[in-house]
Amino acid sequence: MRIDLEPRATRPLALEIGAPILALAGAILIGGLVVFLLGKSPALAFEVYFINPLLEGWSLQELAVKACPLVMIAVGLSFCYRANLWNIGAEGQFIMGGLLGGWLAIATHDEAFQELIGGWWILPTMLVLGAVGGAIYALVPALLRVWLGASEILTSLMLVYVAELGLDWLVRGPLKDPNGFNFPQSVVFDDIARLPFLAEGERLHAGVPLALLVALLGAFVLARTIFGFEVRLAGEAPRAARFAGFDDSRLTLTVFAISGALAGLAGICEVAGQIGQLTPKISPGYGFTAIIVAFLGRLSPIGILVAALVLALTYIGGEAAQVELSLNNDMTRAFQGVLLMCVLIADTATRYRIRLTFGAAR
Amino acid sequence: MKKNAFKMALISAVAIAAASTAFAAEKLKVGFVYVGPVGDFGYSYQHDQGRLALQKALGDKVETTFLENVPETDSDRPIEQLARSGHKLIFTTSFGYMEPTLRVAKKFPGVKFEHATGYKRAENVATYTAKFHEGRYVIGQIAGKMTKTNTIGYVASFPIPEVVAGINAFMLGAQSVNPSVKVKIVWANTWFDPGKEADAAKALLAQGADIISQHTDSAAPLQEAEKAGKLGFGQASDQFRFAPKAQMTAIVDDWSSYYIERTKAVLNGAWKSKDTFGGMDADMVHMAPFTNMPDDVKKMAEETFAAIKAKKLNPFKCPIVDQDGKAVECKDGKALTDKQITSMNWYVKGIDDKLPK
């Protein structure tokens, strides 16, 4: 018996919209079964996990805060992935953005200096530096691909470890808080170098509306501009794109720069938003989680917005489940994997018709 | 002014709500935040053992909850989740939770927080850690006696003061019985990653180390020593069952007495923010049974343990000479001060490694 995947000529809209919903339902079903086998009530788990976080003001804020970096990174990744270019190193670009932007906050951490020149420019410059840092770091694998044909999947991934260790080294050395008893972390940023908070509770920072803006802008560029058309064409019909005169190398560099810049922006927003200092680790793996988010959102910025919120919900719900139901923490992680798998299955099923061929292979 | 009045009303409403839930629940809810999985059988496992001991000792008065594998950079929310769900005493057990703990504590003045291994306190945030280096001195002595190649491998995590002080105490212990001993250090740059830790141990064994000491949390380096037919020590917890032929002893973190004492203080209304730096004398550092060594070494180790416990021996007694041969200033007269130990960023003489800075 052989399983054949035949591309569907037309994709009905109902299937296109229904597939992710079905995928989510399937994942919840599997998760519920596991919870049941662990001897807990699936209904209660569903309530604690998916419903309660949506009912309280503080957890809604937390949802937005958690989704913020995921949205920014994933929107950037969608540009790469749409063009069939595989930037796996958003985690590194995130770190570089946070590092470069954070460096400015540390360098200007001096009252006398701030009084002399004024401090209003620090935060905007930090954001720009963050984007620039991420973009430059993403251009490394892009250039290696364009010049040498090196696989961007490997180089971008490997550069994550370089960035992680670079940050680690810097906060133990040059960027260390001189009054911090030698512990590996920088000074706490001045308020002027922090993103302003938008609500009581000091959690909902200005990065959140920025992420929303990024998603809307990303959606517009992808759908309504020539450049967006070029990106989509390069991914879906590379030969046609070349015949149309689109420059492959330039496109590679551009989408990597966009994706890196957004990851870097996410990094500096995280550092200047909720962390408020540089520490040896500034990301609990957002750059990798964003890959899930990008696919979960079917590589469309608006879909990504929804997907990031769903994934943020699995984190917050997962913690609530640990507190309220003493459910294991590995459950949240396993559940994220199940979710991605269901989406990919659903996606394949929308794009292809699955045909079973019986008898010997030709 | 209006905004202030609103804030006051809000705060008192929250306070009344909090008070009424506390009354209804009556049991004190105590929360724990762990950086690793409880199943690391090392650092986080020991904290959880402390939690279980607390549950056992005061089970009729307290209810305990824990969150494991909480990333340090994203810990505001999990800590706040505990505070919001009615936990009145929260232990955050890793250094990286320092700023998040302080931030959440500011929002919940009615909740007591205890942060392990940090140095910033507040009205409702206390800090605590243990003098693990006392145990390092004991295992250093054992290693100094037991090594045949005069080369000891040391798998280290991150060059923070606690780890550096551990290396120094280990070396001083080893030198006290064997002046020609060498310590080789590999920085694994992780607290818990069995794969990386095992690789580090393999590299050290290949370089001629016949004893492996570790300041990372999994049993992997010890297990590598066992596989190679060499010796080693358990970390944070008695890891004998992972390496019955290799483990000579283990430094055991014992948080139970501290957790019980502090929880009682909350129950009695006597809780105050303070810094605790307890060692063997406070029962916060124990040694696992001494095994896989001749009787004379065992006797020496037991005597050293007893002497430190009775405060007759201080691992950091002066004179101490640093790597460059300079005598270290003795701020306490006879030994280094706690402050010097908790901010240590230099090696003692004889360590063949450059401190990563």
XYZ file of C-alpha atoms in Angstrom:
719
model
C 0.000 0.000 0.000
C 1.235 3.463 -0.823
C 0.088 6.852 0.373
C 0.078 9.538 -2.293
C -0.313 13.258 -1.736
C -1.898 14.980 -4.696
C -2.039 18.763 -4.754
C -5.575 20.050 -4.710
C -6.446 22.167 -7.699
C -8.836 24.334 -5.708
C -9.023 24.862 -2.002
C -12.485 25.542 -0.674
C -12.697 28.519 1.661
C -14.515 26.472 4.296
C -11.605 24.051 4.455
C -9.101 26.898 4.559
C -10.798 28.461 7.601
C -12.002 25.239 9.161
C -8.673 23.438 9.178
C -6.958 25.439 11.949
C -10.112 25.281 14.064
C -10.292 21.531 13.583
C -6.601 21.294 14.436
C -7.148 23.201 17.689
C -10.113 20.982 18.534
C -8.052 17.860 17.826
C -5.224 19.080 20.039
C -7.646 19.886 22.867
C -9.138 16.418 22.515
C -5.734 14.730 22.763
C -4.741 16.988 25.669
C -8.025 16.223 27.416
C -7.442 12.510 27.005
C -3.986 12.778 28.577
C -5.397 14.815 31.466
C -8.081 12.167 31.904
C -5.485 9.395 31.931
C -3.582 11.336 34.598
C -6.674 11.031 36.725
C -7.817 14.663 36.590
C -11.009 16.133 35.292
C -10.624 17.225 31.651
C -13.508 19.649 32.011
C -11.890 21.389 34.974
C -8.531 21.380 33.191
C -10.159 22.965 30.145
C -11.698 25.645 32.319
C -8.497 26.430 34.232
C -6.372 26.230 31.121
C -8.431 27.956 28.448
C -11.285 29.842 30.082
C -10.177 31.378 33.388
C -7.213 33.304 31.949
C -9.647 35.054 29.618
C -11.890 36.272 32.411
C -9.526 38.354 34.517
C -7.990 41.719 33.755
C -4.529 40.835 34.929
C -4.295 37.593 32.975
C -5.540 39.344 29.833
C -2.692 41.816 30.292
C -0.300 38.926 30.775
C -1.600 37.290 27.611
C -0.826 40.408 25.615
C 2.605 40.778 27.208
C 3.511 37.173 26.475
C 2.152 37.286 22.923
C 3.963 40.556 22.124
C 7.444 39.177 21.312
C 5.938 36.132 19.609
C 3.870 38.298 17.244
C 6.788 40.527 16.289
C 9.152 37.635 15.613
C 6.615 35.462 13.828
C 5.484 38.254 11.497
C 9.115 38.681 10.472
C 9.524 34.945 10.014
C 6.428 34.811 7.824
C 8.246 36.988 5.264
C 11.156 34.531 5.178
C 9.049 31.406 5.142
C 6.674 32.747 2.495
C 9.722 33.249 0.263
C 10.853 29.703 1.002
C 13.821 30.898 3.053
C 14.347 29.272 6.401
C 15.464 31.593 9.136
C 15.658 29.370 12.209
C 17.827 31.839 14.133
C 15.269 34.390 15.298
C 16.284 33.558 18.863
C 19.779 34.867 18.147
C 18.467 37.957 16.373
C 16.164 38.597 19.338
C 19.147 38.446 21.685
C 21.265 40.730 19.494
C 18.471 43.298 19.368
C 18.036 43.208 23.121
C 21.773 43.399 23.595
C 22.458 46.347 21.318
C 19.466 48.339 22.541
C 20.160 47.394 26.139
C 23.740 48.478 25.771
C 22.595 52.044 25.167
C 20.507 52.003 28.340
C 23.542 50.851 30.304
C 25.935 53.291 28.614
C 23.656 56.243 29.391
C 22.956 55.118 32.963
C 24.455 58.247 34.445
C 22.433 61.037 35.995
C 24.892 63.791 35.221
C 25.118 62.708 31.605
C 21.351 62.577 31.236
C 20.926 66.012 32.773
C 23.514 67.392 30.388
C 22.065 66.079 27.135
C 18.540 65.174 28.166
C 17.219 61.657 28.071
C 14.165 61.757 25.791
C 16.097 60.313 22.847
C 17.369 57.240 24.683
C 14.321 54.989 24.398
C 13.589 55.659 20.695
C 17.263 55.130 19.878
C 17.232 51.899 21.841
C 14.326 50.630 19.755
C 16.118 51.566 16.530
C 19.335 49.945 17.737
C 17.389 46.823 18.640
C 15.970 46.519 15.138
C 19.341 47.300 13.567
C 21.126 44.747 15.757
C 18.672 42.025 14.813
C 18.782 42.927 11.119
C 22.565 42.902 10.932
C 22.716 39.589 12.728
C 20.158 38.087 10.342
C 22.100 39.355 7.353
C 25.028 37.094 8.234
C 23.296 33.825 7.252
C 21.600 35.620 4.334
C 24.942 36.821 2.939
C 26.507 33.412 3.474
C 23.697 31.907 1.441
C 23.923 34.460 -1.337
C 27.718 34.385 -1.600
C 28.607 30.812 -0.758
C 25.370 28.914 -1.027
C 25.635 27.917 2.640
C 22.426 26.508 4.072
C 20.711 29.347 5.917
C 18.947 26.800 8.115
C 22.212 25.673 9.664
C 24.033 28.988 9.800
C 21.112 30.895 11.297
C 20.574 28.182 13.902
C 24.250 27.991 14.851
C 24.425 31.764 15.252
C 21.842 31.462 18.034
C 24.444 29.832 20.241
C 26.984 32.488 19.349
C 24.533 35.199 20.388
C 23.598 33.402 23.598
C 27.191 32.990 24.676
C 28.065 36.511 23.558
C 25.357 37.955 25.774
C 26.417 35.647 28.579
C 29.995 36.837 28.336
C 29.068 40.515 28.170
C 26.832 40.530 31.239
C 29.562 38.761 33.176
C 32.145 41.244 31.969
C 31.866 44.683 30.391
C 28.139 45.146 30.975
C 28.068 43.823 34.536
C 26.568 45.999 37.258
C 29.652 47.314 39.085
C 27.722 47.291 42.377
C 26.128 43.903 41.781
C 28.409 41.697 43.886
C 29.767 40.160 40.722
C 26.502 38.560 39.819
C 26.024 38.282 36.090
C 23.565 41.029 35.298
C 23.580 44.658 34.268
C 22.299 47.647 36.180
C 18.529 48.042 36.307
C 17.602 50.472 33.529
C 16.496 53.999 34.365
C 12.812 54.710 33.905
C 13.657 56.858 30.927
C 15.101 53.787 29.195
C 12.038 51.665 29.890
C 8.973 51.282 27.708
C 6.108 53.117 29.379
C 3.406 51.019 31.009
C -0.128 51.417 29.742
C -2.065 50.027 32.664
C -2.011 49.656 36.417
C 0.193 46.756 37.501
C 3.334 47.666 35.557
C 3.048 44.811 33.103
C 1.271 45.993 29.963
C 4.061 47.895 28.226
C 4.089 49.973 25.073
C 5.562 47.070 23.120
C 2.110 45.523 22.934
C 0.492 48.145 20.676
C 3.730 48.163 18.715
C 3.319 44.438 18.078
C -0.228 45.046 16.885
C 1.070 47.696 14.523
C 3.740 45.320 13.251
C 1.114 42.683 12.463
C -1.150 45.148 10.632
C 1.746 46.604 8.691
C 3.033 43.140 7.869
C -0.385 42.090 6.599
C -0.599 45.194 4.423
C 2.868 44.771 2.924
C 2.386 41.091 2.175
C -1.035 41.476 0.630
C -1.024 44.877 -0.991
C 2.457 45.784 -2.208
C 4.650 44.717 -5.113
C 7.276 43.630 -2.627
C 4.764 41.416 -0.874
C 3.809 39.928 -4.229
C 7.479 39.260 -4.945
C 7.901 37.460 -1.626
C 4.862 35.268 -2.222
C 5.769 34.572 -5.841
C 9.348 33.617 -4.952
C 8.003 31.046 -2.543
C 5.161 29.646 -4.607
C 6.673 29.790 -8.092
C 10.393 30.533 -7.986
C 10.830 30.008 -11.728
C 8.067 32.432 -12.529
C 9.615 34.936 -10.136
C 12.907 34.732 -11.961
C 11.205 35.137 -15.325
C 9.454 38.189 -13.946
C 12.882 39.677 -13.315
C 12.847 39.567 -9.521
C 16.342 39.441 -8.063
C 16.764 36.350 -5.920
C 19.731 37.567 -3.872
C 18.235 40.936 -3.116
C 15.043 39.283 -1.969
C 16.968 36.910 0.305
C 18.792 39.796 1.945
C 15.644 41.881 2.289
C 13.433 39.266 3.928
C 16.216 38.234 6.287
C 16.771 41.882 7.220
C 13.051 42.370 7.870
C 12.798 39.216 9.877
C 15.935 40.034 11.866
C 14.825 43.603 12.496
C 11.481 42.459 13.878
C 13.118 39.807 16.058
C 15.566 42.456 17.302
C 12.707 44.845 17.981
C 10.992 42.116 19.954
C 14.221 41.626 21.887
C 14.607 45.241 22.876
C 10.900 45.517 23.717
C 11.258 42.546 26.044
C 14.401 43.963 27.651
C 13.109 47.534 27.953
C 9.565 46.385 28.656
C 9.293 43.621 31.158
C 12.857 42.634 32.165
C 14.366 46.086 32.705
C 17.997 44.973 32.676
C 20.314 42.646 30.767
C 20.694 39.174 32.266
C 22.546 36.113 30.922
C 19.296 34.895 29.418
C 16.758 37.318 28.056
C 14.557 34.875 26.202
C 12.854 31.709 27.346
C 13.032 30.524 23.729
C 10.707 33.055 22.062
C 12.665 32.795 18.812
C 11.870 29.112 18.540
C 8.319 29.306 19.852
C 7.670 31.975 17.219
C 8.337 29.367 14.529
C 5.375 27.425 15.884
C 3.363 30.639 15.998
C 4.254 31.487 12.389
C 2.997 28.134 11.127
C 0.046 28.055 13.465
C -0.948 31.411 11.972
C -0.484 29.942 8.505
C 2.212 32.528 7.744
C -0.306 35.353 7.637
C 0.319 38.261 10.022
C -3.291 38.384 11.184
C -3.330 34.629 11.688
C -0.098 35.028 13.640
C -1.760 37.544 15.930
C -4.397 34.971 16.818
C -1.896 32.121 17.027
C 0.404 34.042 19.381
C -2.503 34.694 21.718
C -3.460 31.014 21.641
C 0.087 29.975 22.451
C 0.406 32.636 25.169
C -2.763 31.163 26.598
C -1.138 27.721 26.750
C 1.696 29.176 28.845
C -0.518 31.060 31.262
C -3.073 28.263 31.369
C -0.259 25.801 31.918
C 0.936 27.696 34.963
C -2.601 27.984 36.280
C -3.014 24.238 35.808
C 0.152 23.649 37.803
C -1.106 25.833 40.630
C -4.757 24.780 40.647
C -4.612 21.146 39.524
C -0.983 20.207 40.291
C -0.675 19.187 36.664
C 2.832 18.563 35.432
C 4.709 21.386 33.735
C 5.814 19.089 30.926
C 2.146 18.993 29.922
C 2.234 22.563 28.582
C 5.262 21.805 26.476
C 3.919 18.526 25.190
C 0.649 20.238 24.414
C 2.378 22.899 22.325
C 3.993 20.114 20.305
C 0.679 18.324 19.853
C -0.887 21.585 18.728
C 1.751 22.190 16.068
C 1.482 18.637 14.833
C -2.284 18.888 14.476
C -1.948 22.141 12.550
C 0.614 20.688 10.172
C -1.575 17.642 9.561
C -4.579 19.865 8.925
C -2.505 22.062 6.659
C -1.308 19.130 4.605
C -4.832 17.835 4.349
C -6.057 21.188 3.002
C -3.366 21.444 0.408
C -3.267 17.880 -0.729
C -5.683 15.130 -1.384
C -4.537 11.993 0.362
C -4.899 8.917 -1.801
C -4.205 5.378 -0.808
C -2.910 3.219 -3.635
C -3.195 -0.497 -3.132
C -1.023 -3.061 -4.834
C 2.627 -3.079 -5.761
C 4.503 0.136 -6.388
C 5.277 0.914 -9.985
C -5.951 63.676 44.348
C -8.951 61.978 42.871
C -6.729 59.299 41.411
C -5.160 58.738 44.820
C -8.543 58.346 46.458
C -9.459 55.818 43.822
C -6.221 53.963 44.409
C -6.831 53.902 48.154
C -10.317 52.529 47.644
C -8.964 49.899 45.283
C -6.205 48.869 47.662
C -8.541 48.563 50.620
C -11.010 46.584 48.506
C -8.239 44.217 47.505
C -7.061 43.985 51.097
C -10.548 43.157 52.354
C -10.997 40.582 49.605
C -7.628 39.059 50.430
C -8.391 38.995 54.150
C -11.731 37.300 53.601
C -10.250 34.570 51.379
C -7.541 33.984 53.954
C -10.202 33.611 56.596
C -12.262 31.250 54.496
C -9.286 29.088 53.510
C -7.751 29.183 57.020
C -4.789 27.069 55.895
C -1.718 29.125 55.012
C -0.902 28.684 51.348
C 2.831 28.455 50.709
C 4.143 28.588 47.139
C 7.476 27.522 45.680
C 9.047 28.482 42.355
C 11.739 26.163 40.994
C 14.138 26.878 38.157
C 14.591 23.225 37.231
C 12.339 20.223 37.123
C 11.650 18.585 40.473
C 13.067 15.488 38.810
C 16.580 16.959 38.454
C 17.471 14.969 41.581
C 19.699 17.868 42.522
C 19.042 21.512 43.345
C 15.337 21.882 42.640
C 14.688 18.375 43.951
C 16.201 19.368 47.297
C 14.040 22.468 47.514
C 11.053 20.258 46.876
C 12.223 17.899 49.593
C 12.154 20.952 51.862
C 8.611 21.663 50.725
C 7.547 18.088 51.432
C 9.145 18.242 54.877
C 7.219 21.457 55.528
C 4.002 19.815 54.372
C 4.692 16.884 56.659
C 5.588 19.014 59.677
C 2.792 21.572 59.437
C 0.361 19.770 57.130
C -2.680 20.664 59.213
C -1.885 24.366 58.988
C -0.398 24.775 55.521
C -1.090 23.934 51.933
C 1.864 23.948 49.538
C 2.065 24.456 45.779
C 4.992 24.543 43.415
C 5.778 25.712 39.888
C 8.720 23.968 38.245
C 10.893 24.778 35.230
C 10.100 28.481 35.520
C 12.435 30.476 33.244
C 14.144 33.258 35.144
C 13.503 35.918 32.506
C 9.805 35.210 32.391
C 9.054 34.697 36.048
C 7.037 37.812 36.975
C 3.833 36.183 35.818
C 4.256 32.791 37.524
C 5.240 34.468 40.802
C 2.281 36.811 40.526
C 0.023 33.871 39.763
C 0.961 32.360 43.116
C 0.434 35.668 44.907
C -2.952 36.105 43.250
C -4.149 32.630 44.063
C -3.915 33.345 47.779
C -0.393 32.200 48.624
C 0.811 34.243 51.573
C 4.386 32.988 51.652
C 6.309 32.420 48.445
C 9.787 30.976 48.097
C 11.536 31.833 44.831
C 14.495 29.507 44.734
C 16.879 30.767 42.067
C 19.105 33.818 41.752
C 17.490 35.071 38.526
C 14.152 35.555 40.279
C 15.596 38.487 42.238
C 14.164 41.455 40.321
C 10.876 39.704 39.424
C 10.358 38.765 43.090
C 10.966 42.359 44.170
C 8.586 43.670 41.505
C 5.776 41.304 42.431
C 6.419 41.891 46.138
C 5.885 45.605 45.599
C 2.423 44.863 44.231
C 1.487 42.464 47.039
C 2.600 44.071 50.312
C 0.530 41.542 52.271
C 2.420 38.553 50.904
C 5.800 37.462 52.291
C 8.502 36.519 49.817
C 11.706 34.574 50.357
C 14.328 34.716 47.639
C 17.158 32.188 47.619
C 20.744 33.200 46.798
C 20.037 36.870 46.097
C 21.160 40.028 47.849
C 18.319 42.528 47.441
C 15.708 42.635 50.166
C 12.550 44.613 50.903
C 10.039 44.954 53.733
C 8.328 41.763 52.565
C 11.253 40.091 50.783
C 13.806 38.099 52.775
C 16.850 36.327 51.331
C 18.459 33.054 52.250
C 21.217 30.783 51.097
C 23.492 28.145 52.574
C 27.244 27.846 53.093
C 27.707 25.110 50.523
C 31.413 25.907 50.480
C 31.714 24.228 53.886
C 30.775 20.953 52.222
C 33.155 21.700 49.352
C 36.018 21.920 51.839
C 35.196 18.440 53.143
C 34.982 16.851 49.676
C 38.137 18.721 48.663
C 39.995 17.021 51.516
C 38.637 13.627 50.496
C 39.599 14.224 46.871
C 43.082 15.380 47.905
C 43.580 12.138 49.802
C 42.015 9.802 47.264
C 43.497 11.037 43.976
C 46.273 8.948 42.507
C 46.943 11.104 39.469
C 46.903 14.283 41.579
C 44.435 15.644 39.049
C 40.843 16.380 39.988
C 38.193 17.348 37.455
C 35.637 20.014 38.349
C 32.486 20.540 36.293
C 31.373 24.090 37.064
C 28.205 25.921 36.066
C 28.570 29.699 35.977
C 31.336 31.870 37.446
C 29.151 33.512 40.088
C 30.485 34.037 43.619
C 28.795 30.933 45.045
C 30.501 28.683 42.499
C 33.872 30.443 42.743
C 33.780 30.216 46.537
C 32.984 26.519 46.130
C 35.999 25.955 43.892
C 38.243 27.840 46.301
C 36.999 25.980 49.367
C 37.428 22.704 47.500
C 40.987 23.603 46.569
C 41.864 24.757 50.097
C 40.525 21.471 51.441
C 42.495 19.447 48.906
C 45.684 21.438 49.501
C 45.377 20.975 53.254
C 46.135 17.272 52.802
C 47.941 17.174 49.454
C 50.056 20.188 48.441
C 50.727 18.963 44.905
C 47.097 18.447 43.893
C 45.782 20.040 40.688
C 42.190 20.987 39.900
C 41.069 21.202 36.281
C 37.874 23.146 35.650
C 35.397 22.953 32.774
C 32.636 25.554 32.625
C 29.499 23.810 31.398
C 27.578 27.107 31.330
C 24.437 25.445 32.530
C 22.840 24.474 35.810
C 21.082 21.457 34.432
C 21.862 19.762 31.136
C 22.833 16.117 31.603
C 24.280 15.893 28.072
C 26.581 18.880 28.421
C 27.544 17.955 31.960
C 28.474 14.432 30.874
C 30.588 15.786 28.002
C 32.448 18.043 30.418
C 33.129 15.099 32.730
C 34.341 12.955 29.817
C 36.766 15.678 28.746
C 38.134 15.908 32.281
C 38.530 12.138 32.598
C 40.377 12.102 29.270
C 42.775 14.683 30.689
C 43.780 12.345 33.478
C 41.375 13.334 36.238
C 40.568 10.369 38.456
C 38.038 12.191 40.613
C 35.141 14.262 39.315
C 33.627 17.024 41.389
C 30.708 19.044 40.120
C 28.752 22.209 40.668
C 25.986 21.432 38.192
C 22.755 19.816 39.208
C 22.314 16.515 37.395
C 23.915 13.219 38.330
C 25.474 12.903 34.849
C 29.114 13.811 35.721
C 29.036 11.416 38.664
C 27.638 8.700 36.411
C 30.453 9.303 33.908
C 32.944 8.795 36.732
C 31.165 5.570 37.636
C 31.318 4.348 34.023
C 35.036 5.091 33.828
C 35.674 3.293 37.117
C 36.676 6.579 38.771
C 35.314 8.431 41.792
C 33.123 11.460 42.348
C 30.697 13.349 44.572
C 26.970 13.909 44.497
C 25.615 17.415 44.055
C 22.976 19.071 46.242
C 21.368 15.722 46.969
C 22.486 12.208 47.901
C 22.971 10.669 44.456
C 24.279 7.341 45.691
C 21.674 5.333 43.807
C 22.972 6.729 40.502
C 26.577 5.781 41.184
C 26.963 3.278 44.031
C 30.594 2.571 43.150
C 31.668 6.155 42.479
C 29.931 8.432 44.982
C 32.158 9.019 47.985
C 29.746 11.462 49.585
C 27.509 14.329 48.511
C 26.881 17.842 49.704
C 23.229 17.769 50.659
C 21.280 21.016 50.701
C 18.746 20.781 53.460
C 16.137 23.478 53.300
C 13.542 21.769 55.475
C 14.425 23.346 58.804
C 14.561 26.790 57.209
C 11.244 26.363 55.401
C 9.542 25.104 58.540
C 10.999 27.885 60.695
C 9.993 30.654 58.287
C 6.518 29.254 57.768
C 6.027 29.079 61.531
C 7.135 32.695 61.728
C 4.375 33.662 59.285
C 1.815 31.633 61.228
C 2.866 33.372 64.471
C 2.946 36.770 62.855
C 6.636 37.039 63.727
C 7.993 36.999 60.175
C 10.527 39.716 59.382
C 12.642 40.332 56.338
C 16.254 39.308 56.922
C 19.212 37.601 55.310
C 20.094 34.041 56.271
C 23.425 32.456 55.401
C 23.431 29.161 57.262
C 25.881 26.331 57.101
C 26.477 22.994 58.732
C 25.850 24.456 62.177
C 22.363 25.543 61.071
C 21.662 22.099 59.578
C 21.329 23.630 56.125
C 24.311 21.724 54.724
C 24.706 17.996 55.322
C 27.036 15.326 54.011
C 25.726 12.079 52.556
C 27.251 8.904 54.096
C 30.973 8.537 53.373
C 31.407 5.517 51.100
C 33.923 4.053 48.653
C 36.918 5.219 50.701
C 39.311 3.663 53.257
C 38.572 4.071 56.946
C 41.310 6.627 57.633
C 39.956 8.973 54.933
C 36.445 8.467 56.236
C 37.601 9.327 59.743
C 39.313 12.473 58.508
C 36.191 13.564 56.614
C 33.981 12.946 59.627
C 36.301 14.938 61.862
C 36.449 17.847 59.428
C 32.669 17.834 59.151
C 32.329 17.842 62.942
C 34.893 20.628 63.305
C 33.136 22.866 60.779
C 29.756 22.113 62.337
C 31.124 23.044 65.762
C 32.574 26.220 64.230
C 36.083 25.142 65.197
C 37.203 25.113 61.593
C 36.512 27.758 58.963
C 37.329 26.757 55.384
C 38.241 30.354 54.640
C 40.522 30.836 57.629
C 43.448 33.163 57.036
C 46.049 33.402 55.684
C 44.694 32.913 52.184
C 46.804 33.608 49.137
C 45.228 34.393 45.783
C 46.217 33.118 42.363
C 48.791 35.881 41.870
C 50.443 35.118 45.200
C 48.961 38.131 46.995
C 47.661 37.663 50.525
C 43.920 38.301 50.723
C 42.830 40.914 53.246
C 41.198 39.315 56.271
C 38.328 41.610 57.065
C 37.136 39.420 59.911
C 40.551 39.111 61.570
C 40.819 35.341 61.472
C 38.829 34.461 58.388
C 37.088 35.983 55.411
C 33.773 37.703 56.099
C 30.485 36.369 54.751
C 30.407 39.374 52.482
C 33.806 38.524 51.044
C 32.587 34.994 50.403
C 29.309 35.999 48.795
C 31.060 38.382 46.418
C 34.102 36.244 45.639
C 35.576 36.748 42.186
C 39.164 35.535 42.542
C 40.849 32.147 42.761
C 43.101 30.891 45.522
C 46.677 29.962 44.714
C 47.204 26.757 42.801
C 44.085 26.742 40.645
C 45.055 26.179 37.049
C 42.305 28.171 35.360
C 41.591 31.744 34.471
C 38.359 32.956 35.998
C 35.989 33.795 33.137
C 35.156 37.469 33.481
